[in-house]
Short mmCIF file of C-alpha atoms in Angstrom, two decimals:
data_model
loop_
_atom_site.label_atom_id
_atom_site.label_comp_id
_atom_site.label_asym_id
_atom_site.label_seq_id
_atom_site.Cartn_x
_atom_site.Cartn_y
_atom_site.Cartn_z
CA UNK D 1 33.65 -22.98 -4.15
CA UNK D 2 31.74 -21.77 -6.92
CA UNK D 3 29.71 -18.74 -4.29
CA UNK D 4 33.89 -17.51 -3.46
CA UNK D 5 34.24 -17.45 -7.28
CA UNK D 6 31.33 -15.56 -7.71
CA UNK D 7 32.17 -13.45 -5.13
CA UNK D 8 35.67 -12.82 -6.34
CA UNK D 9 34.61 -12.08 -9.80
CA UNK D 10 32.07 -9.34 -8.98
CA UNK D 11 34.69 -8.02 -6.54
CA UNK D 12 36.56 -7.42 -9.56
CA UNK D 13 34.55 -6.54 -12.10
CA UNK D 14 34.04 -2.69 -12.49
CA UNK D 15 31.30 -0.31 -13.24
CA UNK D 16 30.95 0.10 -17.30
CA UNK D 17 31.03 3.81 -18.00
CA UNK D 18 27.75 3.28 -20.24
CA UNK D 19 25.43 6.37 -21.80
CA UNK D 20 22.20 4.85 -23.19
CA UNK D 21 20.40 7.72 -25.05
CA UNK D 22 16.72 8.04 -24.04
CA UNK D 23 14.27 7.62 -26.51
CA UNK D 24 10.42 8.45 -26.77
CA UNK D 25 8.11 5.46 -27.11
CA UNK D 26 4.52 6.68 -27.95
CA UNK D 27 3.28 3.11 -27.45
CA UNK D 28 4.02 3.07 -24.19
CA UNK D 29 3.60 6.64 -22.92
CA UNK D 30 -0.36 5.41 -24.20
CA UNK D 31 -0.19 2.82 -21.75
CA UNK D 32 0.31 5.39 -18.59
CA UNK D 33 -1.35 8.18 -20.13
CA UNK D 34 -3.89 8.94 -17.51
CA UNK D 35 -2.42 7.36 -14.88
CA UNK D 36 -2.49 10.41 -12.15
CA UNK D 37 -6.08 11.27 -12.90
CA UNK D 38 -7.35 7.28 -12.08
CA UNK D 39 -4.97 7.20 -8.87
CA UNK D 40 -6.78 10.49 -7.50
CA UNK D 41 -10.63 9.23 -8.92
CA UNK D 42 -9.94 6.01 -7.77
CA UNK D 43 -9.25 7.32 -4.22
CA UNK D 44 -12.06 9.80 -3.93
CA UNK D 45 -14.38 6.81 -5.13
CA UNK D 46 -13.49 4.85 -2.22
CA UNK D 47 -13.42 7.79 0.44
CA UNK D 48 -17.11 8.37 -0.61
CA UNK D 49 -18.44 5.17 -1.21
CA UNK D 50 -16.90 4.22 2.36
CA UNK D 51 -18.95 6.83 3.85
CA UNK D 52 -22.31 5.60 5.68
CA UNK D 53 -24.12 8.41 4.05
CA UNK D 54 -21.99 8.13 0.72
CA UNK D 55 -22.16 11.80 0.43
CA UNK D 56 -19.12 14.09 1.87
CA UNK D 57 -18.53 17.89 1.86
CA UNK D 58 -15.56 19.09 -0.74
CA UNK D 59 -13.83 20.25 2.96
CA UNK D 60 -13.60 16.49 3.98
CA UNK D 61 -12.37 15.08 1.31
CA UNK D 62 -9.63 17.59 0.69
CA UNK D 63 -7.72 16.82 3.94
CA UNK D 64 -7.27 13.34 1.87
CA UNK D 65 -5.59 15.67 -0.89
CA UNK D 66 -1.89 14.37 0.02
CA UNK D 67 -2.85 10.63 -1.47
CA UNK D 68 -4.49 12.26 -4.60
CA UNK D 69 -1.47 13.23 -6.35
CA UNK D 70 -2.69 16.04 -8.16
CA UNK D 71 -1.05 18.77 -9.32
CA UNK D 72 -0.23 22.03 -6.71
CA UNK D 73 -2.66 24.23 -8.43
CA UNK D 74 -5.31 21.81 -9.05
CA UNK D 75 -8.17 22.05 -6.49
CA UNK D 76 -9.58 18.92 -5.77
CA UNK D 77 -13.33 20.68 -6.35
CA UNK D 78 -12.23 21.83 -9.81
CA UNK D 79 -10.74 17.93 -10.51
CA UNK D 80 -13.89 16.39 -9.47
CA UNK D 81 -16.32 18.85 -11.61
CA UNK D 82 -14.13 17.41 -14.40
CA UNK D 83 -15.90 14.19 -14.08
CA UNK D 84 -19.84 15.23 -13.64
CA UNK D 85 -20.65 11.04 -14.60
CA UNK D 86 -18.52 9.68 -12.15
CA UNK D 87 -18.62 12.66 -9.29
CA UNK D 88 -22.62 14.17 -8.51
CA UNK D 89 -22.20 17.72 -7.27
CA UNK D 90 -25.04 18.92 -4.69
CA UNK D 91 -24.87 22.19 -2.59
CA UNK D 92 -26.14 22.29 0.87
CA UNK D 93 -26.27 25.48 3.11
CA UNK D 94 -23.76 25.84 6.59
CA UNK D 95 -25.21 27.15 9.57
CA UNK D 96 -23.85 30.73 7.98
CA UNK D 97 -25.90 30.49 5.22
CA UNK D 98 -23.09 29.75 2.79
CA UNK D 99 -23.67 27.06 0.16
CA UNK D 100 -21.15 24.06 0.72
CA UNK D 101 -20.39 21.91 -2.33
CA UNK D 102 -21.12 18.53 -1.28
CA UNK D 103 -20.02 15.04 -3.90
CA UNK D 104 -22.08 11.90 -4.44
CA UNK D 105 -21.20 8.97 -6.80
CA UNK D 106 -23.16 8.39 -9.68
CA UNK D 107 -25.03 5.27 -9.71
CA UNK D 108 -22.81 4.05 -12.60
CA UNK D 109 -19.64 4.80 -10.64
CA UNK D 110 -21.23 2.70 -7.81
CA UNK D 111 -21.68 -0.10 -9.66
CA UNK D 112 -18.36 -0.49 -11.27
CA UNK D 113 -17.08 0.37 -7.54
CA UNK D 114 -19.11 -2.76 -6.20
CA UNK D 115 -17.75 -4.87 -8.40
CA UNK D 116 -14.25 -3.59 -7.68
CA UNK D 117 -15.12 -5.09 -4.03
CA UNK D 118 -16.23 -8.36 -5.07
CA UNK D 119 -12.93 -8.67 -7.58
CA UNK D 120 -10.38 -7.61 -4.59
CA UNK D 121 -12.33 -10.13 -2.43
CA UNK D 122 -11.56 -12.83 -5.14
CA UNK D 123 -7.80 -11.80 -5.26
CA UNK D 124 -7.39 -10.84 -1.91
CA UNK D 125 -4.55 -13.93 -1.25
CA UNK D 126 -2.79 -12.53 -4.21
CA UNK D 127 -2.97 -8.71 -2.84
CA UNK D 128 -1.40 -10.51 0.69
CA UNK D 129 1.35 -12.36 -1.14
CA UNK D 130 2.53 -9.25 -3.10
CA UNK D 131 2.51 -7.34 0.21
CA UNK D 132 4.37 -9.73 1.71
CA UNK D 133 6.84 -10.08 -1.16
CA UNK D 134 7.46 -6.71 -1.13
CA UNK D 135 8.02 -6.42 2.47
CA UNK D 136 10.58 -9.31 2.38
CA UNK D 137 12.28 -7.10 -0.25
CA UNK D 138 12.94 -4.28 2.78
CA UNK D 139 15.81 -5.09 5.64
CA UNK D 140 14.19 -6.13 8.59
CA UNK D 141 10.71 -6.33 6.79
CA UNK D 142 9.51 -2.96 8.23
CA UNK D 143 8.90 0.11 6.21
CA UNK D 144 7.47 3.64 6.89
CA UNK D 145 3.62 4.27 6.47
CA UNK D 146 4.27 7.35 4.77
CA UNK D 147 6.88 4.81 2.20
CA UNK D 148 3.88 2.40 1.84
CA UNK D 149 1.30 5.16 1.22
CA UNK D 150 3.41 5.86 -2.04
CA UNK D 151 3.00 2.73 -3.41
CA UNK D 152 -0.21 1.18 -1.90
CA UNK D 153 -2.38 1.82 -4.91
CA UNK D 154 0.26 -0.09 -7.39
CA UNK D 155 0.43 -2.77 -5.18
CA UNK D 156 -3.33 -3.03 -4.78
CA UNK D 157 -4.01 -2.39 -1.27
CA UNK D 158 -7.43 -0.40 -0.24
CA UNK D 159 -6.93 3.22 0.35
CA UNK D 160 -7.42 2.51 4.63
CA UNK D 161 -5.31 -0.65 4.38
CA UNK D 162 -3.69 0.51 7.80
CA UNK D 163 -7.11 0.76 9.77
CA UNK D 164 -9.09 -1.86 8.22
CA UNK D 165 -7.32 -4.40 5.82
CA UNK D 166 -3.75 -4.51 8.27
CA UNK D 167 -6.47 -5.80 11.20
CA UNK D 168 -7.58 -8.42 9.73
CA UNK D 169 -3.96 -9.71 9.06
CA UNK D 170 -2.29 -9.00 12.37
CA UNK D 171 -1.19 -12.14 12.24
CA UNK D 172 0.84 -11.42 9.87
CA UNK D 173 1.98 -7.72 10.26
CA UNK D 174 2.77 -5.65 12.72
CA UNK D 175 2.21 -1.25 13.93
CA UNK D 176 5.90 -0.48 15.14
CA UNK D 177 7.11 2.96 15.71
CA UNK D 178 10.81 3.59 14.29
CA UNK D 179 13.73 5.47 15.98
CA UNK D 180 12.61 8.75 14.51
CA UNK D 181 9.59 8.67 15.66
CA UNK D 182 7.50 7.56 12.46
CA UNK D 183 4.99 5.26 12.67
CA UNK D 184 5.84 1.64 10.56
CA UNK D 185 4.69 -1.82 9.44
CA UNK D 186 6.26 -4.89 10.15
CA UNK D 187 6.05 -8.26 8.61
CA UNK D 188 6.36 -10.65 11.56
CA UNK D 189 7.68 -13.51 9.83
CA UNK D 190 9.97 -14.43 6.67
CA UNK D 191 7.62 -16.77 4.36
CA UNK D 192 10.02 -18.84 2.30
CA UNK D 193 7.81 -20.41 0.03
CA UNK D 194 7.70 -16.58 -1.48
CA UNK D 195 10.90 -16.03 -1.38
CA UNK D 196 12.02 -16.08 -5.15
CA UNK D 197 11.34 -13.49 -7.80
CA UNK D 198 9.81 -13.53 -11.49
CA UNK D 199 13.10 -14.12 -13.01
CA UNK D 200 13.49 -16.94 -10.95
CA UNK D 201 10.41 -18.81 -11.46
CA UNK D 202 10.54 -17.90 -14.73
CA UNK D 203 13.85 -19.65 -15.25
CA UNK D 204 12.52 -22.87 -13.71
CA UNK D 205 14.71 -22.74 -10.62
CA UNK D 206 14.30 -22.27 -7.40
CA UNK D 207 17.83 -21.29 -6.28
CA UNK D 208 19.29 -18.65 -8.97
CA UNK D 209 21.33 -17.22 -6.54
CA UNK D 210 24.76 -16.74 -8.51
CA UNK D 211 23.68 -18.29 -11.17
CA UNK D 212 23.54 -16.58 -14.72
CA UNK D 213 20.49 -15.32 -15.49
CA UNK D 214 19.17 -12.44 -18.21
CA UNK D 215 16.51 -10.16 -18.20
CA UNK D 216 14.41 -9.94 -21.08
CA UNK D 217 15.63 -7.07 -23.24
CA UNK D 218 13.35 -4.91 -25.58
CA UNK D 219 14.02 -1.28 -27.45
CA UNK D 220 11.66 1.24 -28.55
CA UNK D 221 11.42 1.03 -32.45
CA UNK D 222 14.45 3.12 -34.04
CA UNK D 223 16.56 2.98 -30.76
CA UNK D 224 20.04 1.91 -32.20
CA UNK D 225 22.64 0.62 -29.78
CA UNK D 226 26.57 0.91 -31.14
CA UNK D 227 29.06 -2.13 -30.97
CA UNK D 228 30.11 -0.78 -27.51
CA UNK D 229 27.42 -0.82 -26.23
CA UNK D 230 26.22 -3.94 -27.79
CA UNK D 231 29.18 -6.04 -26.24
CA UNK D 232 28.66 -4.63 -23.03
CA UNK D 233 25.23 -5.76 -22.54
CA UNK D 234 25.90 -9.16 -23.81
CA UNK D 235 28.53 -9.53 -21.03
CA UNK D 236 26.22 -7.91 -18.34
CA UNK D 237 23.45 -10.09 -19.03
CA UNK D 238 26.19 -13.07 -18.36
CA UNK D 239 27.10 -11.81 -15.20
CA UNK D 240 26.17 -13.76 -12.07
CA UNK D 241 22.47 -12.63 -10.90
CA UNK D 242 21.58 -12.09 -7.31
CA UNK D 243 18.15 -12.69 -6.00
CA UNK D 244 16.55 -9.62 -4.48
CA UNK D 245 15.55 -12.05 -1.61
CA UNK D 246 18.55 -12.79 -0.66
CA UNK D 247 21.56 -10.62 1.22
CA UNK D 248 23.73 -8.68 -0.86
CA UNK D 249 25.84 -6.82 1.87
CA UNK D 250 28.90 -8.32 0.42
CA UNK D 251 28.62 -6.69 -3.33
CA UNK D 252 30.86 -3.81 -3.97
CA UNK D 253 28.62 -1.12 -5.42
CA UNK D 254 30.81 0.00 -7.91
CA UNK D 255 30.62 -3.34 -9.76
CA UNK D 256 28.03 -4.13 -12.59
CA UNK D 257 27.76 -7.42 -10.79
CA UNK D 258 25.82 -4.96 -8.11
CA UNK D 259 24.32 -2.75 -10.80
CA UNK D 260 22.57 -6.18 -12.01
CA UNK D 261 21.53 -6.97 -8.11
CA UNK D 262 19.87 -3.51 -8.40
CA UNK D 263 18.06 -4.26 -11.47
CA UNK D 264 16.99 -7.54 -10.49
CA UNK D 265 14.91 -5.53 -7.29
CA UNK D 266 13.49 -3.08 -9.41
CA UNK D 267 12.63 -5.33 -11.92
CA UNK D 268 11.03 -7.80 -9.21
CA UNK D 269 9.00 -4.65 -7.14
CA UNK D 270 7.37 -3.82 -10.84
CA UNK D 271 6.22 -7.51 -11.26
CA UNK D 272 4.83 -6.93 -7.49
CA UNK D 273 2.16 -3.60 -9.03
CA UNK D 274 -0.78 -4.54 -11.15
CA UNK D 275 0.57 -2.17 -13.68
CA UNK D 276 3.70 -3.15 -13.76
CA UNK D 277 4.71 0.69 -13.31
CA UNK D 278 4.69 3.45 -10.46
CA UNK D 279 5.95 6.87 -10.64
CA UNK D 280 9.60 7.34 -9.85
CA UNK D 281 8.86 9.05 -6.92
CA UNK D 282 7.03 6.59 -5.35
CA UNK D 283 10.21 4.55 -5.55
CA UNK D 284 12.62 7.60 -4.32
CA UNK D 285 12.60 6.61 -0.17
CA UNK D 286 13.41 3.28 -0.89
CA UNK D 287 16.95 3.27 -1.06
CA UNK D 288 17.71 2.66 2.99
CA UNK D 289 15.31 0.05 3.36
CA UNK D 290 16.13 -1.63 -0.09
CA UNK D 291 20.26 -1.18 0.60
CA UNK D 292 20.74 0.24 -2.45
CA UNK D 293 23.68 2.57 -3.08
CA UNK D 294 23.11 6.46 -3.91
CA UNK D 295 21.73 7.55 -7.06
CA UNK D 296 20.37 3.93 -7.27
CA UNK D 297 17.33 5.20 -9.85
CA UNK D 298 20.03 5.55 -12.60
CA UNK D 299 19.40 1.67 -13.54
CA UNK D 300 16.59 2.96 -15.38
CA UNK D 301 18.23 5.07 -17.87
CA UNK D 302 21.28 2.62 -18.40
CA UNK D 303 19.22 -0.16 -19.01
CA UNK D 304 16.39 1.04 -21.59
CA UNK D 305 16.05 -2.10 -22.45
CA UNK D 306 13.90 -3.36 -19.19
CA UNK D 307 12.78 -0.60 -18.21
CA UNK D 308 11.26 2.81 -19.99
CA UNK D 309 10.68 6.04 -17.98
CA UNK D 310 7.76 8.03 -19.13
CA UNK D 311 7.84 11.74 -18.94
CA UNK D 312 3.93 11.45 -19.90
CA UNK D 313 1.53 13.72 -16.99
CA UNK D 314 4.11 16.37 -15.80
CA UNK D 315 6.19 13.41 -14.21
CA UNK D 316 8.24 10.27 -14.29
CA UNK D 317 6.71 6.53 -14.56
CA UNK D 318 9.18 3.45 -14.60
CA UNK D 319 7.22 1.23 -17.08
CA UNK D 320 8.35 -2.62 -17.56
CA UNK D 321 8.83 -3.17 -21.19
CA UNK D 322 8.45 -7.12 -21.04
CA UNK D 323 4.58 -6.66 -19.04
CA UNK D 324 3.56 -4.86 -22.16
CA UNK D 325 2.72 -5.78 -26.15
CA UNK D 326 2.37 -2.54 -27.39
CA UNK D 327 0.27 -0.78 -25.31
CA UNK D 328 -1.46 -3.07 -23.37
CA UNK D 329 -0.44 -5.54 -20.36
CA UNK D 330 0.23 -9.32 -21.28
CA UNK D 331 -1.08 -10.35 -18.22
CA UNK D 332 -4.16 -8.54 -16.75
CA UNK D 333 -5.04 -8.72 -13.02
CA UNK D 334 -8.56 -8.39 -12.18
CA UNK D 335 -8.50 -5.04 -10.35
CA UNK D 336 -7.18 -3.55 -13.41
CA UNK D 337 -10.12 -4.74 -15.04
CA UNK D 338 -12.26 -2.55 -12.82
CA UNK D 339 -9.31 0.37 -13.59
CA UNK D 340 -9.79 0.26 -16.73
CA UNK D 341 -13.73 1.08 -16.59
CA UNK D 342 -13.20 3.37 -14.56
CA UNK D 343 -11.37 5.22 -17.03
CA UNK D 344 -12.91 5.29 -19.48
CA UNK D 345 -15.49 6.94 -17.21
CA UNK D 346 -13.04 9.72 -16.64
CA UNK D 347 -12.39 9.78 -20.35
CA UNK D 348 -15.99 9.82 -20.92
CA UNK D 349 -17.20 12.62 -18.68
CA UNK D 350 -14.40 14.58 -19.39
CA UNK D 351 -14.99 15.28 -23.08
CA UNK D 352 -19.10 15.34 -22.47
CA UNK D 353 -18.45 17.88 -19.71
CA UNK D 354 -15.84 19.59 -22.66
CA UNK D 355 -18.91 19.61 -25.04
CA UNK D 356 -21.03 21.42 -22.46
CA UNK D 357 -23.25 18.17 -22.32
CA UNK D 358 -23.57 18.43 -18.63
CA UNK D 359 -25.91 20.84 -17.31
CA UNK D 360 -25.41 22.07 -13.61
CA UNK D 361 -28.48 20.65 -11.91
CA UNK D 362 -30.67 23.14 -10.96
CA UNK D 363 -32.63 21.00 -8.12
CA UNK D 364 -30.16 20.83 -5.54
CA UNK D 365 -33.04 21.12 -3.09
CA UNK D 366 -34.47 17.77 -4.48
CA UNK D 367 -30.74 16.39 -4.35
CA UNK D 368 -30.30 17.33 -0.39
CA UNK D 369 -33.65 16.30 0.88
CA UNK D 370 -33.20 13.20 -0.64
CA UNK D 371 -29.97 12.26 0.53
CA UNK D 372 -30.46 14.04 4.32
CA UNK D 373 -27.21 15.77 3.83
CA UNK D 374 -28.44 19.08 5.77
CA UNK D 375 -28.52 16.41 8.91
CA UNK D 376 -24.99 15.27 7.66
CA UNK D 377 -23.98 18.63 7.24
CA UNK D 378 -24.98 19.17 11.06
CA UNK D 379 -22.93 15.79 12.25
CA UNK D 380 -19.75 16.80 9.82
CA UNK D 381 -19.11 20.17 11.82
CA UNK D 382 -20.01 19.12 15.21
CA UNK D 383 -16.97 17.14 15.02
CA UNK D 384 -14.55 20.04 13.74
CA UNK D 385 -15.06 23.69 12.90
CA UNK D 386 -12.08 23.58 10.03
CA UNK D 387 -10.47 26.90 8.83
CA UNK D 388 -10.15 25.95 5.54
CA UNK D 389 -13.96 25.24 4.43
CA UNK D 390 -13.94 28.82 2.56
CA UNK D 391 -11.17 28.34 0.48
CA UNK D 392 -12.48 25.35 -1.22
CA UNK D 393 -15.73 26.76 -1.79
CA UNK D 394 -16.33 28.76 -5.48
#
């Protein structure tokens, strides 16, 4: 009886014409600052520490550009030379003659990167159950590689996760191809004992379905709400709240009772990152396998209050205001840990290289006879003659 109320209500309950002003928060646009640089390092770390000979010509890993994120005009040559303690440049010469830039880690880089193994093979249950939460979050638990790749370093998975980590779970998850033609993953089977979000647990029950339950509100300092817009969040927040994990096929998108359904998955997939924030891009294919109506990313301008978009780094970031005091996360995972050495690397090498403390080594001879990459150099283009080696060379 009390679901068909429920269900009545929202039915009848309209969509609030509501305009919530944005306004900057330094505090938190300090918390993502630097966010695209450490996605693109991070990557690059683990491309080249990955590699037998952990030494790989700028042509190689530029075909890996596409999970970097940099910007258009930013070469990934001229990125790396940014970073002279984290990236070693070498040169070694083609069989034309022409001097090839090849990229080492330094040994300090290394070390933090070993350690970044040893913490994700600590956590690596925790990775699984996120990746399983979020999967349960999709209809039919299947979503596009290409979706995943957008959001597979929030959500903590290696940069390969489809070659190497996905095998050693095909138990649990399966290669499918869709319709279309794209190639997807499946989660073979619905895992209950996962199946309720933060709020939920939070709230001490297991079955919040329907149930009234509010999100924890929080405005930047100096953000001033008027008595409209006051009343109609206090009524909002005492609407009925629908799990995420449950189906919501039966909510009328024009109510707020769906508008709260919406914020309940967004709020739940930015528990799921270790940053508690992604880019809103990485969000933007989502709305199909989600079921969420059109334009569904407006949630995060009409409700400041959970969420903040950054405009920090030439983009968008949906932060989570309740993960944060101040600037820093309330609850740290251990990857970030290894994150957040990392940049300060970046931030490290970046004003040393600024202050012209770096010096462009002059033995590269020493540096390629040491590391045998003229033999590597030999095996690299035996396996493809690629047309665009020249234009990454300076």
């Amino acid at each position: 009886m009390f679901k068909r109320t429920a269900f009545i209500y929202c039915q009848r309950r309209t969509l609030v014409n509501v305009k919530l002003k944005w306004v900057k928060d330094r505090v938190l646009d300090k918390a993502v600052a630097g966010g695209r640089e450490l996605k693109a390092a991070c990557v690059l770390i683990s491309l080249i520490a990955s590699d037998p000979d952990g030494c790989i010509p700028i042509y190689r890993l530029s075909r890996n550009r596409g999970q970097l994120g940099l910007p258009d005009g930013l070469k990934v040559s001229t990125f790396m030379r940014r970073y002279p303690n984290v990236f070693e440049e070498l040169h070694v010469p083609d069989s034309g003659g022409t001097r090839v830039p090849w990229f080492k880690l330094s040994s300090e880089a290394l070390d933090v990167y070993q350690d970044e193994v040893v913490a994700f093979q600590k956590c690596e249950v925790d990775i699984l159950d996120r990746f399983k939460k979020f999967m349960m979050l999709c209809r039919k638990r299947t979503l596009p590689l290409q979706t995943i790749d957008q959001l597979k370093w929030d959500l903590g998975l290696p940069y390969d996760y489809e070659k190497s980590w996905i095998r050693r779970h095909s138990e649990v998850f399966k290669m499918v191809q869709l319709d279309d033609g794209r190639e997807a993953l499946k989660l073979e089977k619905w895992d209950q004992s996962l199946a309720s979000s933060h709020l939920e647990r939070n709230s001490g029950s297991s079955l919040a379905n329907n149930r009234v339950l509010a999100f924890p509100i929080g405005f930047t300092r100096g953000f001033g709400l008027n008595r409209k817009c006051m009343k109609w969040l206090e009524e909002w927040q005492k609407l009925p709240y629908t799990s995420p994990y449950v189906d919501a096929s039966h909510l009328d998108p024009r109510t707020d009772v769906s508008e709260k359904r919406i914020v309940g998955v967004f709020h739940e997939l930015l528990h799921l990152t270790l940053q508690k924030k992604t880019e809103r891009r990485n969000v933007s294919n989502l709305r199909k396998p989600l079921g969420l109506p059109q334009k569904f990313t407006k949630v995060f301008e009409r409700h400041p209050g959970i969420f903040y978009i950054s405009r920090k780094g030439d983009t968008q970031t949906a932060v989570l205001r309740e993960s944060y005091d101040r600037d820093k996360l309330i609850e740290k995972h251990p990857l970030v840990d290894t994150r957040g050495r990392y940049l300060s690397m970046l931030k490290e090498g970046f004003l040393e290289r600024s202050r012209g403390s770096y010096k462009k080594d002059k033995m590269d001879d020493e540096l390629m006879s040491s590391l045998d990459c003229q033999k590597n150099l030999v095996r690299y283009q035996s396996e493809e003659e690629s047309d665009c080696i020249l234009s990454e060379y300076e």
